[in-house]
Amino acid sequence: MGFSVSGSAAIIFAAMFIAFGMWHSATTDGFERVTEAQQDHADDTLAERNTDIEIQSVTYSASTLTVEVTNNGTTALSMNATDVFVDNEYRTDWEGDARIDDAATESDLWLPAEKLTVTFSESTEPSRVKVVTEHGVGDQAEVV
């Protein structure tokens, strides 16, 4: 039992120490990722539950469709992340002409209790409008 037994035992101990260190850091990283994903999911669920919109009116007059939607929730919404569908047709580039509480806005924030007004030029009268927020919460209404 000379040097070879002591040397091999030291090498095995060092290898086990290194292997444990690699295993520990990998599992810790995995647990952190899972915990972070669970927290993100909880935050998204809370934001979804605190989101509520209601279409107040949808009117068509003289080739102009006007949609008025109120943010009844407690979450500030992004106009850029809000989608508008007219007769199941996705509409784009409406944010620039949108008004918040009947005033032009430079921000894309749509705060709680504010009314968003959007106008579109339409050659024919559509029958239905749907508005969907960034959290997947939406409302739809018939055109009157």
PDB file of C-alpha atoms in Angstrom:
ATOM      1  CA  MET A   1       0.000   0.000   0.000  1.00  0.00           C
ATOM      2  CA  GLY A   2       2.264   2.548  -1.215  1.00  0.00           C
ATOM      3  CA  PHE A   3       1.809   5.648  -3.146  1.00  0.00           C
ATOM      4  CA  SER A   4      -0.423   4.078  -5.803  1.00  0.00           C
ATOM      5  CA  VAL A   5      -3.306   3.368  -3.396  1.00  0.00           C
ATOM      6  CA  SER A   6      -3.126   6.814  -1.811  1.00  0.00           C
ATOM      7  CA  GLY A   7      -2.787   8.494  -5.193  1.00  0.00           C
ATOM      8  CA  SER A   8      -5.717   6.619  -6.710  1.00  0.00           C
ATOM      9  CA  ALA A   9      -7.877   7.370  -3.658  1.00  0.00           C
ATOM     10  CA  ALA A  10      -7.002  11.061  -3.962  1.00  0.00           C
ATOM     11  CA  ILE A  11      -7.840  11.052  -7.683  1.00  0.00           C
ATOM     12  CA  ILE A  12     -11.182   9.316  -7.053  1.00  0.00           C
ATOM     13  CA  PHE A  13     -12.006  11.762  -4.240  1.00  0.00           C
ATOM     14  CA  ALA A  14     -11.131  14.742  -6.467  1.00  0.00           C
ATOM     15  CA  ALA A  15     -13.216  13.317  -9.328  1.00  0.00           C
ATOM     16  CA  MET A  16     -16.203  12.797  -7.009  1.00  0.00           C
ATOM     17  CA  PHE A  17     -15.812  16.328  -5.664  1.00  0.00           C
ATOM     18  CA  ILE A  18     -15.769  17.773  -9.203  1.00  0.00           C
ATOM     19  CA  ALA A  19     -18.726  15.602 -10.283  1.00  0.00           C
ATOM     20  CA  PHE A  20     -20.763  16.700  -7.257  1.00  0.00           C
ATOM     21  CA  GLY A  21     -19.963  20.340  -8.006  1.00  0.00           C
ATOM     22  CA  MET A  22     -21.146  19.964 -11.604  1.00  0.00           C
ATOM     23  CA  TRP A  23     -24.316  18.098 -10.533  1.00  0.00           C
ATOM     24  CA  HIS A  24     -25.102  20.682  -7.856  1.00  0.00           C
ATOM     25  CA  SER A  25     -24.723  23.675 -10.175  1.00  0.00           C
ATOM     26  CA  ALA A  26     -26.809  22.010 -12.905  1.00  0.00           C
ATOM     27  CA  THR A  27     -29.677  21.125 -10.565  1.00  0.00           C
ATOM     28  CA  THR A  28     -29.597  24.526  -8.885  1.00  0.00           C
ATOM     29  CA  ASP A  29     -29.833  26.215 -12.294  1.00  0.00           C
ATOM     30  CA  GLY A  30     -32.726  23.939 -13.254  1.00  0.00           C
ATOM     31  CA  PHE A  31     -34.618  24.683 -10.048  1.00  0.00           C
ATOM     32  CA  GLU A  32     -34.076  28.430 -10.530  1.00  0.00           C
ATOM     33  CA  ARG A  33     -35.461  28.257 -14.066  1.00  0.00           C
ATOM     34  CA  VAL A  34     -38.538  26.331 -12.959  1.00  0.00           C
ATOM     35  CA  THR A  35     -39.141  28.730 -10.064  1.00  0.00           C
ATOM     36  CA  GLU A  36     -38.771  31.746 -12.360  1.00  0.00           C
ATOM     37  CA  ALA A  37     -41.168  30.219 -14.908  1.00  0.00           C
ATOM     38  CA  GLN A  38     -43.733  29.540 -12.182  1.00  0.00           C
ATOM     39  CA  GLN A  39     -43.450  33.137 -10.959  1.00  0.00           C
ATOM     40  CA  ASP A  40     -43.837  34.486 -14.508  1.00  0.00           C
ATOM     41  CA  HIS A  41     -46.927  32.319 -14.979  1.00  0.00           C
ATOM     42  CA  ALA A  42     -48.401  33.587 -11.705  1.00  0.00           C
ATOM     43  CA  ASP A  43     -47.735  37.201 -12.766  1.00  0.00           C
ATOM     44  CA  ASP A  44     -49.363  36.606 -16.170  1.00  0.00           C
ATOM     45  CA  THR A  45     -52.386  34.969 -14.546  1.00  0.00           C
ATOM     46  CA  LEU A  46     -52.781  37.891 -12.150  1.00  0.00           C
ATOM     47  CA  ALA A  47     -52.551  40.401 -15.004  1.00  0.00           C
ATOM     48  CA  GLU A  48     -55.150  38.415 -16.965  1.00  0.00           C
ATOM     49  CA  ARG A  49     -57.542  38.321 -14.012  1.00  0.00           C
ATOM     50  CA  ASN A  50     -57.112  42.068 -13.459  1.00  0.00           C
ATOM     51  CA  THR A  51     -57.842  42.843 -17.121  1.00  0.00           C
ATOM     52  CA  ASP A  52     -61.366  43.713 -18.187  1.00  0.00           C
ATOM     53  CA  ILE A  53     -62.510  45.674 -21.218  1.00  0.00           C
ATOM     54  CA  GLU A  54     -65.986  46.542 -22.423  1.00  0.00           C
ATOM     55  CA  ILE A  55     -67.028  47.812 -25.820  1.00  0.00           C
ATOM     56  CA  GLN A  56     -69.262  50.790 -25.061  1.00  0.00           C
ATOM     57  CA  SER A  57     -70.410  51.447 -28.614  1.00  0.00           C
ATOM     58  CA  VAL A  58     -69.762  50.532 -32.223  1.00  0.00           C
ATOM     59  CA  THR A  59     -71.314  52.899 -34.751  1.00  0.00           C
ATOM     60  CA  TYR A  60     -71.168  53.178 -38.528  1.00  0.00           C
ATOM     61  CA  SER A  61     -71.959  56.486 -40.177  1.00  0.00           C
ATOM     62  CA  ALA A  62     -70.901  58.026 -43.486  1.00  0.00           C
ATOM     63  CA  SER A  63     -68.270  55.356 -44.276  1.00  0.00           C
ATOM     64  CA  THR A  64     -66.711  55.710 -40.805  1.00  0.00           C
ATOM     65  CA  LEU A  65     -66.701  52.967 -38.191  1.00  0.00           C
ATOM     66  CA  THR A  66     -66.191  54.225 -34.629  1.00  0.00           C
ATOM     67  CA  VAL A  67     -65.388  51.835 -31.776  1.00  0.00           C
ATOM     68  CA  GLU A  68     -65.368  52.984 -28.139  1.00  0.00           C
ATOM     69  CA  VAL A  69     -63.850  50.602 -25.574  1.00  0.00           C
ATOM     70  CA  THR A  70     -63.383  51.183 -21.831  1.00  0.00           C
ATOM     71  CA  ASN A  71     -60.621  49.612 -19.741  1.00  0.00           C
ATOM     72  CA  ASN A  72     -62.653  48.449 -16.722  1.00  0.00           C
ATOM     73  CA  GLY A  73     -59.816  46.430 -15.200  1.00  0.00           C
ATOM     74  CA  THR A  74     -57.019  47.450 -12.865  1.00  0.00           C
ATOM     75  CA  THR A  75     -54.208  46.711 -15.324  1.00  0.00           C
ATOM     76  CA  ALA A  76     -52.666  49.306 -17.626  1.00  0.00           C
ATOM     77  CA  LEU A  77     -52.840  48.000 -21.184  1.00  0.00           C
ATOM     78  CA  SER A  78     -50.707  48.654 -24.242  1.00  0.00           C
ATOM     79  CA  MET A  79     -52.511  49.897 -27.340  1.00  0.00           C
ATOM     80  CA  ASN A  80     -49.753  48.355 -29.471  1.00  0.00           C
ATOM     81  CA  ALA A  81     -50.527  44.938 -27.961  1.00  0.00           C
ATOM     82  CA  THR A  82     -54.301  45.325 -28.375  1.00  0.00           C
ATOM     83  CA  ASP A  83     -55.870  43.735 -31.451  1.00  0.00           C
ATOM     84  CA  VAL A  84     -58.966  44.878 -33.322  1.00  0.00           C
ATOM     85  CA  PHE A  85     -60.979  42.637 -35.649  1.00  0.00           C
ATOM     86  CA  VAL A  86     -63.714  43.961 -37.924  1.00  0.00           C
ATOM     87  CA  ASP A  87     -65.861  41.159 -39.363  1.00  0.00           C
ATOM     88  CA  ASN A  88     -63.065  38.705 -38.419  1.00  0.00           C
ATOM     89  CA  GLU A  89     -60.514  40.741 -40.369  1.00  0.00           C
ATOM     90  CA  TYR A  90     -57.427  41.756 -38.388  1.00  0.00           C
ATOM     91  CA  ARG A  91     -56.822  45.519 -38.488  1.00  0.00           C
ATOM     92  CA  THR A  92     -53.375  47.073 -38.249  1.00  0.00           C
ATOM     93  CA  ASP A  93     -51.945  50.576 -37.893  1.00  0.00           C
ATOM     94  CA  TRP A  94     -54.954  51.954 -36.011  1.00  0.00           C
ATOM     95  CA  GLU A  95     -52.951  53.042 -32.950  1.00  0.00           C
ATOM     96  CA  GLY A  96     -51.824  56.323 -34.528  1.00  0.00           C
ATOM     97  CA  ASP A  97     -55.407  57.530 -34.978  1.00  0.00           C
ATOM     98  CA  ALA A  98     -56.673  56.231 -31.636  1.00  0.00           C
ATOM     99  CA  ARG A  99     -57.814  58.623 -28.939  1.00  0.00           C
ATOM    100  CA  ILE A 100     -57.898  58.158 -25.173  1.00  0.00           C
ATOM    101  CA  ASP A 101     -60.783  59.944 -23.441  1.00  0.00           C
ATOM    102  CA  ASP A 102     -61.389  61.984 -26.610  1.00  0.00           C
ATOM    103  CA  ALA A 103     -57.845  63.400 -26.682  1.00  0.00           C
ATOM    104  CA  ALA A 104     -54.924  62.489 -28.916  1.00  0.00           C
ATOM    105  CA  THR A 105     -52.248  60.544 -27.104  1.00  0.00           C
ATOM    106  CA  GLU A 106     -48.498  60.266 -27.574  1.00  0.00           C
ATOM    107  CA  SER A 107     -48.219  57.195 -25.363  1.00  0.00           C
ATOM    108  CA  ASP A 108     -49.472  53.710 -26.094  1.00  0.00           C
ATOM    109  CA  LEU A 109     -50.645  53.236 -22.487  1.00  0.00           C
ATOM    110  CA  TRP A 110     -54.327  52.629 -21.939  1.00  0.00           C
ATOM    111  CA  LEU A 111     -54.887  53.097 -18.217  1.00  0.00           C
ATOM    112  CA  PRO A 112     -57.778  51.773 -16.101  1.00  0.00           C
ATOM    113  CA  ALA A 113     -61.090  53.663 -16.454  1.00  0.00           C
ATOM    114  CA  GLU A 114     -59.956  55.290 -19.719  1.00  0.00           C
ATOM    115  CA  LYS A 115     -62.019  55.115 -22.912  1.00  0.00           C
ATOM    116  CA  LEU A 116     -60.242  54.190 -26.138  1.00  0.00           C
ATOM    117  CA  THR A 117     -61.834  55.474 -29.350  1.00  0.00           C
ATOM    118  CA  VAL A 118     -60.775  54.010 -32.689  1.00  0.00           C
ATOM    119  CA  THR A 119     -62.057  55.012 -36.130  1.00  0.00           C
ATOM    120  CA  PHE A 120     -61.797  53.142 -39.425  1.00  0.00           C
ATOM    121  CA  SER A 121     -62.784  54.044 -42.964  1.00  0.00           C
ATOM    122  CA  GLU A 122     -65.172  51.391 -44.264  1.00  0.00           C
ATOM    123  CA  SER A 123     -66.809  51.263 -47.683  1.00  0.00           C
ATOM    124  CA  THR A 124     -69.567  48.940 -46.451  1.00  0.00           C
ATOM    125  CA  GLU A 125     -71.166  48.574 -43.053  1.00  0.00           C
ATOM    126  CA  PRO A 126     -69.568  45.741 -41.075  1.00  0.00           C
ATOM    127  CA  SER A 127     -71.628  43.592 -38.725  1.00  0.00           C
ATOM    128  CA  ARG A 128     -69.281  42.767 -35.831  1.00  0.00           C
ATOM    129  CA  VAL A 129     -66.199  44.156 -34.043  1.00  0.00           C
ATOM    130  CA  LYS A 130     -63.951  42.348 -31.576  1.00  0.00           C
ATOM    131  CA  VAL A 131     -61.204  43.887 -29.413  1.00  0.00           C
ATOM    132  CA  VAL A 132     -58.619  41.648 -27.695  1.00  0.00           C
ATOM    133  CA  THR A 133     -56.006  42.814 -25.170  1.00  0.00           C
ATOM    134  CA  GLU A 134     -52.436  41.636 -24.733  1.00  0.00           C
ATOM    135  CA  HIS A 135     -53.593  39.226 -22.006  1.00  0.00           C
ATOM    136  CA  GLY A 136     -56.140  37.528 -24.261  1.00  0.00           C
ATOM    137  CA  VAL A 137     -59.142  39.209 -22.667  1.00  0.00           C
ATOM    138  CA  GLY A 138     -61.588  40.583 -25.192  1.00  0.00           C
ATOM    139  CA  ASP A 139     -65.062  41.824 -25.943  1.00  0.00           C
ATOM    140  CA  GLN A 140     -67.169  41.879 -29.082  1.00  0.00           C
ATOM    141  CA  ALA A 141     -70.181  43.825 -30.220  1.00  0.00           C
ATOM    142  CA  GLU A 142     -72.576  44.220 -33.099  1.00  0.00           C
ATOM    143  CA  VAL A 143     -72.363  47.342 -35.243  1.00  0.00           C
ATOM    144  CA  VAL A 144     -75.345  49.652 -34.810  1.00  0.00           C
TER     145      VAL A 144
END
